[in-house]
Amino acid sequence: SDAFECRSGQYYLTPDTRERIDAIKSDADVQIVHLHEEMKGYLEGNGLGELTPDEIIESLVGLYTDYFDRNLVNGADVRSDSREKAAVGILKDKIKAKYPGLGEDALAQATKDILQISAESEYLVKWSTTQMFTQMFKANTLEEYITNSVMDVYLDTQVLLPLICNLYMPDAQYHDV
């Protein structure tokens, strides 16, 4: 693999791979800061400054994780609407707890605006998906999801051609040139 190199019997990331990982982390850090700033600006600009971006983002990650879990793992079922309403309700409850005098219309608008900000955040979607797959892996449901799902598999010619050659003449010696 081009991602690792072996030195003295131990494997290390190649400098190129390390650079790519560092660039991905740097990009994620920028996205996190951007999401925090955007959420903080919205909250403070709309008189909801007692809420922190972290509180809201935590609720949103739960909402997204539940959404991905429901749709990817369990399939969207009859209960999905009630689960989504419950997850959105948690966000509303968090706002209402800090601002008990906030009217229903203002509460609904704030929730809608926060959900819109989150929908525009690529980081939040990726993070929530990662959380969901991590939970699936820990709960041994990832294998079940993979084996029970109908999937399209696309093979690159670099994979497909050697496979066809090997199936056609399994005893032949093939050289990758």
Coordinates of C-alpha atoms in Angstrom, one line a residue:
S1 CA 0.0 0.0 0.0
D2 CA 1.2 3.5 -0.7
A3 CA -0.1 4.7 2.6
F4 CA 2.3 2.8 4.8
E5 CA 6.0 1.9 4.8
C6 CA 7.7 -0.8 6.7
R7 CA 10.9 0.0 8.6
S8 CA 12.6 -2.5 10.9
G9 CA 9.5 -4.6 10.9
Q10 CA 7.2 -1.8 12.0
Y11 CA 4.7 0.0 9.8
Y12 CA 4.6 3.8 9.6
L13 CA 2.5 6.3 7.6
T14 CA 4.3 7.6 4.6
P15 CA 5.0 11.4 4.6
D16 CA 2.4 11.8 1.8
T17 CA -0.3 10.0 3.8
R18 CA 0.6 12.0 6.9
E19 CA 0.2 15.2 4.9
R20 CA -3.2 14.1 3.6
I21 CA -4.4 13.3 7.1
D22 CA -3.1 16.6 8.5
A23 CA -4.9 18.5 5.7
I24 CA -8.1 16.7 6.5
K25 CA -7.8 17.5 10.2
S26 CA -7.0 21.1 9.4
D27 CA -10.0 21.4 7.1
A28 CA -12.2 19.8 9.9
D29 CA -10.8 22.3 12.4
V30 CA -11.7 25.2 10.1
Q31 CA -15.2 23.8 9.6
I32 CA -15.7 23.4 13.4
V33 CA -14.6 27.0 14.1
H34 CA -16.9 28.2 11.3
L35 CA -19.9 26.3 12.7
H36 CA -19.3 27.6 16.2
E37 CA -19.0 31.1 15.0
E38 CA -22.1 30.9 12.8
M39 CA -24.1 29.3 15.6
K40 CA -22.8 31.8 18.2
G41 CA -23.6 34.7 15.9
Y42 CA -27.1 33.5 15.4
L43 CA -27.7 32.8 19.1
E44 CA -26.4 36.2 20.2
G45 CA -28.0 38.1 17.3
N46 CA -31.4 36.7 18.2
G47 CA -31.3 37.2 22.0
L48 CA -30.4 33.5 22.7
G49 CA -26.9 34.2 23.9
E50 CA -27.2 32.2 27.1
L51 CA -27.2 29.1 25.0
T52 CA -23.7 28.0 23.9
P53 CA -22.9 26.6 20.4
D54 CA -21.6 23.4 22.1
E55 CA -25.0 22.8 23.7
I56 CA -26.8 23.3 20.4
I57 CA -24.3 21.3 18.4
E58 CA -24.5 18.4 20.9
S59 CA -28.3 18.3 20.4
L60 CA -27.8 18.5 16.6
V61 CA -25.3 15.6 16.5
G62 CA -27.9 13.6 18.4
L63 CA -30.6 14.5 15.9
Y64 CA -28.4 13.7 12.9
T65 CA -27.1 10.4 14.4
D66 CA -30.7 9.4 15.1
Y67 CA -31.7 10.3 11.6
F68 CA -28.8 8.3 10.0
D69 CA -29.4 5.4 12.3
R70 CA -33.1 5.3 11.5
N71 CA -32.7 5.6 7.8
L72 CA -29.6 3.7 7.1
V73 CA -29.7 0.9 9.7
N74 CA -33.3 0.3 10.5
G75 CA -34.9 1.7 7.4
A76 CA -37.4 4.5 7.6
D77 CA -40.4 3.0 9.4
V78 CA -43.7 4.2 10.9
R79 CA -42.0 5.3 14.0
S80 CA -39.6 7.6 12.2
D81 CA -41.8 10.7 12.3
S82 CA -42.3 10.3 16.0
R83 CA -38.6 9.8 16.6
E84 CA -37.7 12.8 14.5
K85 CA -40.3 14.9 16.4
A86 CA -38.8 13.7 19.7
A87 CA -35.3 14.6 18.6
V88 CA -36.4 18.1 17.4
G89 CA -38.3 18.3 20.7
I90 CA -35.0 17.8 22.6
L91 CA -33.6 20.9 20.8
K92 CA -36.7 22.9 21.5
D93 CA -36.6 21.8 25.2
K94 CA -33.0 22.9 25.4
I95 CA -33.9 26.4 24.1
K96 CA -37.1 26.6 26.3
A97 CA -35.1 25.6 29.4
K98 CA -32.9 28.7 29.1
Y99 CA -35.7 30.9 27.8
P100 CA -39.0 29.8 29.5
G101 CA -40.8 33.0 28.4
L102 CA -40.1 32.5 24.7
G103 CA -43.4 32.2 22.8
E104 CA -44.2 29.2 20.7
D105 CA -43.8 31.0 17.4
A106 CA -40.4 32.4 18.4
L107 CA -39.4 29.0 19.7
A108 CA -40.4 27.3 16.4
Q109 CA -38.6 29.9 14.4
A110 CA -35.4 29.6 16.4
T111 CA -35.5 25.8 16.1
K112 CA -36.1 26.1 12.3
D113 CA -33.2 28.6 11.9
I114 CA -30.8 26.4 13.9
L115 CA -31.8 23.4 11.9
Q116 CA -31.1 25.4 8.7
I117 CA -27.7 26.4 9.9
S118 CA -26.9 22.8 10.7
A119 CA -28.2 21.6 7.3
E120 CA -25.6 23.8 5.7
S121 CA -22.8 22.4 7.8
E122 CA -20.8 19.7 5.9
Y123 CA -18.8 19.0 9.1
L124 CA -21.9 18.3 11.2
V125 CA -23.2 15.8 8.7
K126 CA -19.8 14.0 8.5
W127 CA -19.3 14.0 12.3
S128 CA -22.8 12.6 13.0
T129 CA -22.3 9.9 10.4
T130 CA -19.0 9.0 11.9
Q131 CA -20.6 8.8 15.4
M132 CA -23.4 6.6 14.0
F133 CA -21.0 4.2 12.3
T134 CA -18.8 4.1 15.4
Q135 CA -21.9 3.1 17.5
M136 CA -22.9 0.5 14.9
F137 CA -19.4 -1.0 15.0
K138 CA -19.3 -1.1 18.8
A139 CA -22.8 -2.7 18.8
N140 CA -21.8 -5.3 16.1
T141 CA -24.6 -4.0 13.9
L142 CA -22.4 -2.8 11.1
E143 CA -21.9 -6.3 9.7
E144 CA -25.7 -6.9 10.0
Y145 CA -26.3 -3.6 8.1
I146 CA -23.9 -4.6 5.4
T147 CA -25.1 -8.1 4.9
N148 CA -28.8 -7.1 4.9
S149 CA -28.5 -4.2 2.5
V150 CA -28.7 -4.3 -1.2
M151 CA -25.7 -2.4 -2.5
D152 CA -24.2 -1.4 -5.8
V153 CA -20.5 -2.3 -6.1
Y154 CA -18.4 -0.5 -8.7
L155 CA -15.1 -2.1 -9.6
D156 CA -12.2 -0.1 -11.0
T157 CA -10.5 -1.6 -14.1
Q158 CA -7.3 -1.9 -12.0
V159 CA -9.2 -4.4 -9.8
L160 CA -11.5 -5.9 -12.5
L161 CA -9.0 -6.8 -15.2
P162 CA -6.6 -8.8 -13.0
L163 CA -9.7 -10.6 -11.5
I164 CA -11.0 -11.5 -15.0
C165 CA -7.5 -12.7 -16.0
N166 CA -7.1 -14.8 -12.9
L167 CA -10.6 -16.4 -13.3
Y168 CA -9.8 -17.1 -17.0
M169 CA -6.4 -18.6 -16.4
P170 CA -5.8 -19.1 -12.7
D171 CA -2.4 -20.8 -13.1
A172 CA -0.8 -18.1 -15.3
Q173 CA 1.7 -15.6 -14.1
Y174 CA 0.5 -12.0 -14.5
H175 CA 2.7 -9.0 -14.1
D176 CA 1.3 -5.6 -13.3
V177 CA 2.9 -3.2 -15.7

